[in-house]
Short mmCIF file of C-alpha atoms in Angstrom, two decimals:
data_model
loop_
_atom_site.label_atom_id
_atom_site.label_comp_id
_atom_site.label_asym_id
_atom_site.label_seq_id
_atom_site.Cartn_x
_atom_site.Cartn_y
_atom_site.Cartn_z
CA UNK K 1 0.00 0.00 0.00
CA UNK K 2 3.13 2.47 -0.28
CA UNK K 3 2.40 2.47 -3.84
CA UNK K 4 5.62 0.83 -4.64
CA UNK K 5 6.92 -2.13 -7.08
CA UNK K 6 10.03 -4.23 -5.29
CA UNK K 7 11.78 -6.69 -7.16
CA UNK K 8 14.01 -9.22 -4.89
CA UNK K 9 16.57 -11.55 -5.59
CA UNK K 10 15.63 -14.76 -4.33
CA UNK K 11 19.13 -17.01 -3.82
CA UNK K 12 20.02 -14.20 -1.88
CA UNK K 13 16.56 -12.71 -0.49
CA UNK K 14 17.80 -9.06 -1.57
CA UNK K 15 16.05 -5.73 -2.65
CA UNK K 16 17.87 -5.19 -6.23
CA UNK K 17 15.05 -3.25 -7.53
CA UNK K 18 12.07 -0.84 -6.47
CA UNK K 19 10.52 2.34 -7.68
CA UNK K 20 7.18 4.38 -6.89
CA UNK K 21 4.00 4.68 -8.96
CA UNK K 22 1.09 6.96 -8.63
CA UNK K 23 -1.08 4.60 -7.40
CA UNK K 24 -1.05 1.85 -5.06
CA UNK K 25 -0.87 -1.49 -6.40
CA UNK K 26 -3.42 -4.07 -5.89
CA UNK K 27 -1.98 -7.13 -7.94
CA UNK K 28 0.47 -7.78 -10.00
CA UNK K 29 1.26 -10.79 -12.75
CA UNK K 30 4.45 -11.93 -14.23
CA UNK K 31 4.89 -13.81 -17.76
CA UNK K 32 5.60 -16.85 -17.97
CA UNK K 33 8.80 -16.12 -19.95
CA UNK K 34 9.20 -13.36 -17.77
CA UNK K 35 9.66 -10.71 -20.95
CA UNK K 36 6.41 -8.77 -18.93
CA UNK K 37 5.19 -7.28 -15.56
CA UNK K 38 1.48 -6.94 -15.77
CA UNK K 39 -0.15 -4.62 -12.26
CA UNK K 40 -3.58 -3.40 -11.68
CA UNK K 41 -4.28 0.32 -9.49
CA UNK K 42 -6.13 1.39 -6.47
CA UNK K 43 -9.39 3.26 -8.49
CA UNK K 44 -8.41 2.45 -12.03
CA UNK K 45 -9.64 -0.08 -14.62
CA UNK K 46 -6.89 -0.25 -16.99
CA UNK K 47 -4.01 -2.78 -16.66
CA UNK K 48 -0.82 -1.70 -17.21
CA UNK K 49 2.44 -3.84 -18.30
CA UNK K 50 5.55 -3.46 -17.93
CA UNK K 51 8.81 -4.38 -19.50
CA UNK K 52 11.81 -6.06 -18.68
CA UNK K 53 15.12 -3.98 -18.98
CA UNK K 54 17.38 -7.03 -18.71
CA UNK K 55 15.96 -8.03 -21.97
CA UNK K 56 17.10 -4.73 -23.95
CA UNK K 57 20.32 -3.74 -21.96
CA UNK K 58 22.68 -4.92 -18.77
CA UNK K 59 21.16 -4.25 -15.63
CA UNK K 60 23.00 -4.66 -12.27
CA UNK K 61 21.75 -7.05 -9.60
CA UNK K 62 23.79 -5.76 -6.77
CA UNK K 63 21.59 -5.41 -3.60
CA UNK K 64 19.40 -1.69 -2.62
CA UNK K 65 21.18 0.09 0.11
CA UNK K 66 18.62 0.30 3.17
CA UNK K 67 18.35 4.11 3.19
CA UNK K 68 17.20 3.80 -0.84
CA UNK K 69 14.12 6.26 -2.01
CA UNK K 70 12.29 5.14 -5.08
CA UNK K 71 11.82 7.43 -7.63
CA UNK K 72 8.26 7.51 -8.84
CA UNK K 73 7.52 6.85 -12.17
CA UNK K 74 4.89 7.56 -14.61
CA UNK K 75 1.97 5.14 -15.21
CA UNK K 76 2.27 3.77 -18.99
CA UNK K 77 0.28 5.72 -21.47
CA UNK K 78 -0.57 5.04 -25.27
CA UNK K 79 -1.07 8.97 -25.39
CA UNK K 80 2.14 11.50 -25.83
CA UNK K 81 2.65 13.04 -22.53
CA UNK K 82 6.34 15.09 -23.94
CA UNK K 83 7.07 18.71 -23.39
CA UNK K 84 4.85 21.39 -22.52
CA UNK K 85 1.31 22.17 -23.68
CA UNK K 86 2.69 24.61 -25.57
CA UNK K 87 4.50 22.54 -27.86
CA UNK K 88 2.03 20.24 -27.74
CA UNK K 89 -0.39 22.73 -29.30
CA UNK K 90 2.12 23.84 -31.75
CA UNK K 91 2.72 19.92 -32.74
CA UNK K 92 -0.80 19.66 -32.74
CA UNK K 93 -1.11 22.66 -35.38
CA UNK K 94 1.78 21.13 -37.89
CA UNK K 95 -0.07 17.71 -37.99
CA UNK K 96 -2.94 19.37 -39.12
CA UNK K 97 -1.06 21.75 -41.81
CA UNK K 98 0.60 18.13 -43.19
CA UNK K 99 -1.24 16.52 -46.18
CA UNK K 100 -2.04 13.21 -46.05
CA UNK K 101 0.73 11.37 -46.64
CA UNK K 102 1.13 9.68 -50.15
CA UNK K 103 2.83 6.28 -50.75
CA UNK K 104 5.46 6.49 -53.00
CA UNK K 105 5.78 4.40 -56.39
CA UNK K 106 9.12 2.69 -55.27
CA UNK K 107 10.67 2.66 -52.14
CA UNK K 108 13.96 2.19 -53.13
CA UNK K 109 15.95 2.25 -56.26
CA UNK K 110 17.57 -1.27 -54.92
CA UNK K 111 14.49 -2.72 -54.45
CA UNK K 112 12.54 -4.96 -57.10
CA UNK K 113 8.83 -3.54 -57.48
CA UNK K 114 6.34 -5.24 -58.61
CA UNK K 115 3.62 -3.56 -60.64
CA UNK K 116 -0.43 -2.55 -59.57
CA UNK K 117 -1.45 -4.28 -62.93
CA UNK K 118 -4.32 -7.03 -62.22
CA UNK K 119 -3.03 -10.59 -62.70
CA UNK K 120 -5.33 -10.98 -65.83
CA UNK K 121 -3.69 -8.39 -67.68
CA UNK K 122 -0.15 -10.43 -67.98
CA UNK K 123 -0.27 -13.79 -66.16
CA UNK K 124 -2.38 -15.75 -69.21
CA UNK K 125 -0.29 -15.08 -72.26
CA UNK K 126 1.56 -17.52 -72.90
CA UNK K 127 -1.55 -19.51 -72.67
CA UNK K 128 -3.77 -16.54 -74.74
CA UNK K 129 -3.97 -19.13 -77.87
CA UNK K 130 -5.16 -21.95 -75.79
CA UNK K 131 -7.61 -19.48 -74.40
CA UNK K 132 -8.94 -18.35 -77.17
CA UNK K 133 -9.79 -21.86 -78.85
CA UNK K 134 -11.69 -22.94 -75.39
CA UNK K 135 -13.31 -19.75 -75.62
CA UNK K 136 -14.57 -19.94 -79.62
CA UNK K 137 -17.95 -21.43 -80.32
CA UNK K 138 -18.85 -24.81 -81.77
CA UNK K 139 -20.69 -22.76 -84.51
CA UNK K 140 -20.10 -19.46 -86.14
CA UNK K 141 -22.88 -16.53 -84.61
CA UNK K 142 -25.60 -15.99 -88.15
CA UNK K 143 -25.93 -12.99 -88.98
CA UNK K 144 -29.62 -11.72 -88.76
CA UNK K 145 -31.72 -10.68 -92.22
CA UNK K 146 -31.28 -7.05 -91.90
CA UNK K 147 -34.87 -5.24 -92.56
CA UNK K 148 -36.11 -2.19 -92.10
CA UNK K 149 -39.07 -1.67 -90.24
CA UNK K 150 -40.87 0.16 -92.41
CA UNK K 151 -40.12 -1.36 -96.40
CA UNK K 152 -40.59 1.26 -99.32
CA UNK K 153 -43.02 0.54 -101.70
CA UNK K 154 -43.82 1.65 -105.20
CA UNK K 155 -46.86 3.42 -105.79
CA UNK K 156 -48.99 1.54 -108.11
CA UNK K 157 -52.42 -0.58 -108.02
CA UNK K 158 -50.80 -3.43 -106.70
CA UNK K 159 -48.10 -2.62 -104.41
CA UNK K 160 -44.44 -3.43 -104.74
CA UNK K 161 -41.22 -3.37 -102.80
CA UNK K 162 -38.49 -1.45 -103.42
CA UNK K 163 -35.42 -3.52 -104.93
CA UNK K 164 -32.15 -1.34 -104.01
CA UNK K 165 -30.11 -0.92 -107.58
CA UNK K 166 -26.35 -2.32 -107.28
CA UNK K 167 -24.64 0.23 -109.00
CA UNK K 168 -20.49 0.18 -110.55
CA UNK K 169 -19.93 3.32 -108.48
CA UNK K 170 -21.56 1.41 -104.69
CA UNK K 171 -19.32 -1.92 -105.88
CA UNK K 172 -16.45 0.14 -106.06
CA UNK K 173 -17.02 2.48 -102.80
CA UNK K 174 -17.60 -1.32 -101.08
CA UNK K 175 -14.49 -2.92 -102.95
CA UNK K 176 -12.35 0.14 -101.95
CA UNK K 177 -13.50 -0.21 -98.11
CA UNK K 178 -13.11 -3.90 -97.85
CA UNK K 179 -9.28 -3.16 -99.16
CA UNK K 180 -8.92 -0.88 -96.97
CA UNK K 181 -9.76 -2.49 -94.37
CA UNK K 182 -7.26 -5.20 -95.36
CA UNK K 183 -4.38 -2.92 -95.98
CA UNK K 184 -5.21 -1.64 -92.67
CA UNK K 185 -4.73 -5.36 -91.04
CA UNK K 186 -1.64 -5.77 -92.71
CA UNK K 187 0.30 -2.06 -91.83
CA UNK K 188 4.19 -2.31 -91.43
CA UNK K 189 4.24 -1.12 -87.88
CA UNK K 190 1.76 -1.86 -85.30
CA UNK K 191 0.69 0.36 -82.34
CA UNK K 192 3.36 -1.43 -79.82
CA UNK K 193 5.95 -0.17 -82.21
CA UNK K 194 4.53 3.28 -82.64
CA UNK K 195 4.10 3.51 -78.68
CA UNK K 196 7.99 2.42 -78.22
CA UNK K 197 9.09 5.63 -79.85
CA UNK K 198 5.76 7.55 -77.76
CA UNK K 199 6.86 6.29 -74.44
CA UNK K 200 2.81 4.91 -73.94
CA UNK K 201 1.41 2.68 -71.41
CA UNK K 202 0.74 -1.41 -72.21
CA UNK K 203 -2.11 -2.54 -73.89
CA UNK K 204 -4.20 -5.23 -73.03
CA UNK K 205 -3.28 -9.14 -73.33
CA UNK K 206 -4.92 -9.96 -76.67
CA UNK K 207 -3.49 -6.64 -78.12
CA UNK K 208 -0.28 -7.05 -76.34
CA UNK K 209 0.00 -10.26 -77.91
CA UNK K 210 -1.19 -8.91 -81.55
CA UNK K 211 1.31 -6.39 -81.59
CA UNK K 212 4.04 -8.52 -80.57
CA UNK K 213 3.92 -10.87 -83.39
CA UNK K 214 3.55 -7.61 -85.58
CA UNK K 215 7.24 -6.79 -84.52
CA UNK K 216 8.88 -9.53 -86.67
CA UNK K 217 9.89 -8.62 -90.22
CA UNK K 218 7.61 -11.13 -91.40
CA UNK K 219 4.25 -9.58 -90.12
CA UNK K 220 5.49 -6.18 -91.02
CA UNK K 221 7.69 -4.94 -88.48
CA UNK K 222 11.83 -4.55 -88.54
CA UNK K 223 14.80 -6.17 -86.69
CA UNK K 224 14.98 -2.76 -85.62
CA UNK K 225 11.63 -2.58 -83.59
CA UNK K 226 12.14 -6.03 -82.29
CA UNK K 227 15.62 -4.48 -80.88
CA UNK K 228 13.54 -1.71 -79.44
CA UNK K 229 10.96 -4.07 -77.76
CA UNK K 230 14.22 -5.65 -76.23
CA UNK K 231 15.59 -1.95 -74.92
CA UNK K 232 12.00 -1.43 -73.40
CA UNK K 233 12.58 -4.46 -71.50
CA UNK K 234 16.05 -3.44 -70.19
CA UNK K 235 15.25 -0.26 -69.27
CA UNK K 236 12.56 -1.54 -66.95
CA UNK K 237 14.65 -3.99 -65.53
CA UNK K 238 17.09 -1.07 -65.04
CA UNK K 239 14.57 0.65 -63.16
CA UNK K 240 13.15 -2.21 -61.11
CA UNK K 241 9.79 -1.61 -61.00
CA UNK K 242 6.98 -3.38 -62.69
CA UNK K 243 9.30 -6.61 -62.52
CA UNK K 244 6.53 -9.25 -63.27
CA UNK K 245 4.91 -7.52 -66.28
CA UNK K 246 8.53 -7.29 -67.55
CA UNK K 247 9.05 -11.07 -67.42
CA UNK K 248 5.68 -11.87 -69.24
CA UNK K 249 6.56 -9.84 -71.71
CA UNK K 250 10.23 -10.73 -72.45
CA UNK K 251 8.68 -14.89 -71.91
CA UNK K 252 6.05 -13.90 -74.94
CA UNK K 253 8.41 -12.19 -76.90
CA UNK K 254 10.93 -15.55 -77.04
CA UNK K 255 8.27 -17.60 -77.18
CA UNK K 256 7.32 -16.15 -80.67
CA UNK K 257 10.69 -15.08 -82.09
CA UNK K 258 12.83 -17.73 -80.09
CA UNK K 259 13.69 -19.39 -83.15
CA UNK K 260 14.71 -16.93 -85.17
CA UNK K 261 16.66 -14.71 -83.24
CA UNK K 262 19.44 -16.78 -83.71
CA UNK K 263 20.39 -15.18 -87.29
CA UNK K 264 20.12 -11.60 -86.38
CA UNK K 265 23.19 -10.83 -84.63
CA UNK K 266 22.23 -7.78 -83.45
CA UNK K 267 19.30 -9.48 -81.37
CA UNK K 268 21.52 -11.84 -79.70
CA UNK K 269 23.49 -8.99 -78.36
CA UNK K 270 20.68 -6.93 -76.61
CA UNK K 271 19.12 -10.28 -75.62
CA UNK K 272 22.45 -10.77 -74.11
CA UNK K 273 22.58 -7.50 -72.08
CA UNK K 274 18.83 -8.03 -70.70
CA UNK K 275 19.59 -11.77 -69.58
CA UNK K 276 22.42 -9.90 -67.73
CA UNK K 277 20.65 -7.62 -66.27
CA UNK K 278 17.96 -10.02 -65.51
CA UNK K 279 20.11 -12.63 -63.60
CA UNK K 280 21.72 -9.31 -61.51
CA UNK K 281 17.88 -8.66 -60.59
CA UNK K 282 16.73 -12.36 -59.67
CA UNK K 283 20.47 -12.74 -57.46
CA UNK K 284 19.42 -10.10 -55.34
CA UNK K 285 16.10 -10.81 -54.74
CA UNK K 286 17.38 -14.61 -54.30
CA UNK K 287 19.85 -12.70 -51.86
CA UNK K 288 17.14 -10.78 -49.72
CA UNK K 289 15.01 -14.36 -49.41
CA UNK K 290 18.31 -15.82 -48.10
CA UNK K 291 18.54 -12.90 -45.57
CA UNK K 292 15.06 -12.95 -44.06
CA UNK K 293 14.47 -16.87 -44.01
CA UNK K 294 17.89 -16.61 -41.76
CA UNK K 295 16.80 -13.89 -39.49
CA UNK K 296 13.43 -15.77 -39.06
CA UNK K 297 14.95 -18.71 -38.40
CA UNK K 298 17.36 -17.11 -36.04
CA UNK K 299 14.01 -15.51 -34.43
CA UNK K 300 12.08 -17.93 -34.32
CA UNK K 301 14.95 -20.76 -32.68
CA UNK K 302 16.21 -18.46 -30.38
CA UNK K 303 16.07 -18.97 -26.52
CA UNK K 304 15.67 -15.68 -24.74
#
């Protein structure tokens, strides 16, 4: 009831510890691994715990002199009870000045970041073709008669319908769309290639896909775009951030053109750089796994 917390050595039955509190104590709890003091107050609900200092520095066990006067100490508090109300208030009047705080896009230049794309839009394409055919139906959609709702007629005593004239000039204005429509299937460079040079975001799988195998020189593109696609990929490996989409890509991209890389010298050099690069990216993430499996090992084995 003097409001005080003694600790005593038991071999030899002395005081080596004791301090005051606000309160007087009514009960009081160690842990079984002894990391925590837990006590309960005269006229308070709370329970408060306590930790042990042996556990975070050396502490000295040599008996209390009799004449010792605890210091009192303050109760433990989850609120900030620092400095003067004054500075308080002033503390109190930054926070509320500060924005709300933003995550950044990578933490660390030396860290590998993976990207905020969905799984859908680059985990399934390799397998887009095998997709595709589970996804096509047993028989082709028919097309509806088109009608109109109203059909002309010619005036007359017995009425007639209309019968819309096929013309030279409407075969040629169809002709000329229909090749236009194929030139515009078959153009030299496809909209990856232009979006290379405009610095653009990805597309989606299926166009991803399309306007990978439009890269090759034999669907259009050059050895030179296909070098470009390969740049793309070792810049973001250079920059470490969308690390998964990366690998998708570069996995479609020899997946398509594996085989005929091999007689384009130039290709075989960038590819070389990027596999470089690549197995300096996968060593150090390789080297952080290696790190934290040890330390949680370490933790988790350790006898305290």
């Amino acid at each position: 009831m003097d409001c005080t917390v003694r600790s005593w050595d038991l071999p030899s039955g002395k005081l080596v510890d004791c301090f005051s509190v606000e309160m007087a104590v009514t009960s009081l709890s160690m842990s079984p691994t002894a990391d925590f003091l837990v006590t309960s107050h005269v006229d308070s609900v709370g329970v408060y715990t306590w930790y042990n200092k042996t556990l975070l520095s050396h502490v000295s066990l040599a008996p209390l002199p009799d004449d010792y006067q605890p210091q009192e100490v303050e109760m433990p508090d989850t609120r900030f009870t620092g400095g003067d109300d004054n500075q308080n208030a002033e503390d109190d009047t930054v926070l509320d000045d500060v924005d709300d705080y933003a995550s950044p896009e990578q933490l660390s230049s030396e860290l590998v970041t993976l990207s905020l794309l969905p799984n859908s839009r680059w985990h399934n394409l390799l397998n887009l073709d095998v997709i595709k055919m589970r996804n096509k139906p047993e028989e082709p959609p028919k097309v509806p008669k088109a009608a109109p709702f109203f059909l002309p007629t010619i005036p007359g005593l017995q009425p007639k319908f209309v019968v819309p004239e096929h013309t030279e000039e409407t075969d040629k204005a169809s002709t000329h769309k229909k090749s236009g429509a194929d030139l515009s299937r078959f153009n030299s460079l496809g909209e990856l290639g232009r979006r290379l040079d405009e610095g653009k975001e990805e597309l989606g799988p299926s166009a991803v896909d399309n306007e990978i195998r439009c890269l090759g020189p034999d669907a259009g593109g050059s050895v030179t775009t296909m070098c470009q696609f390969l740049h793309l990929i070792s810049h973001v490996l250079d920059t470490k951030k969308d690390f998964e989409v990366a690998n998708a890509y570069l996995e479609l991209f020899l997946k398509i053109y594996g085989d005929t890389m091999s007689s384009h010298p130039e290709l075989v050099e960038v590819l070389r750089e990027v596999k470089g690069k690549l197995n300096q990216t996968w060593t150090s993430i390789q080297d952080l796994f290696t790190l934290n499996l040890t330390l949680l090992t370490h933790l988790r084995t350790a006898k305290i």
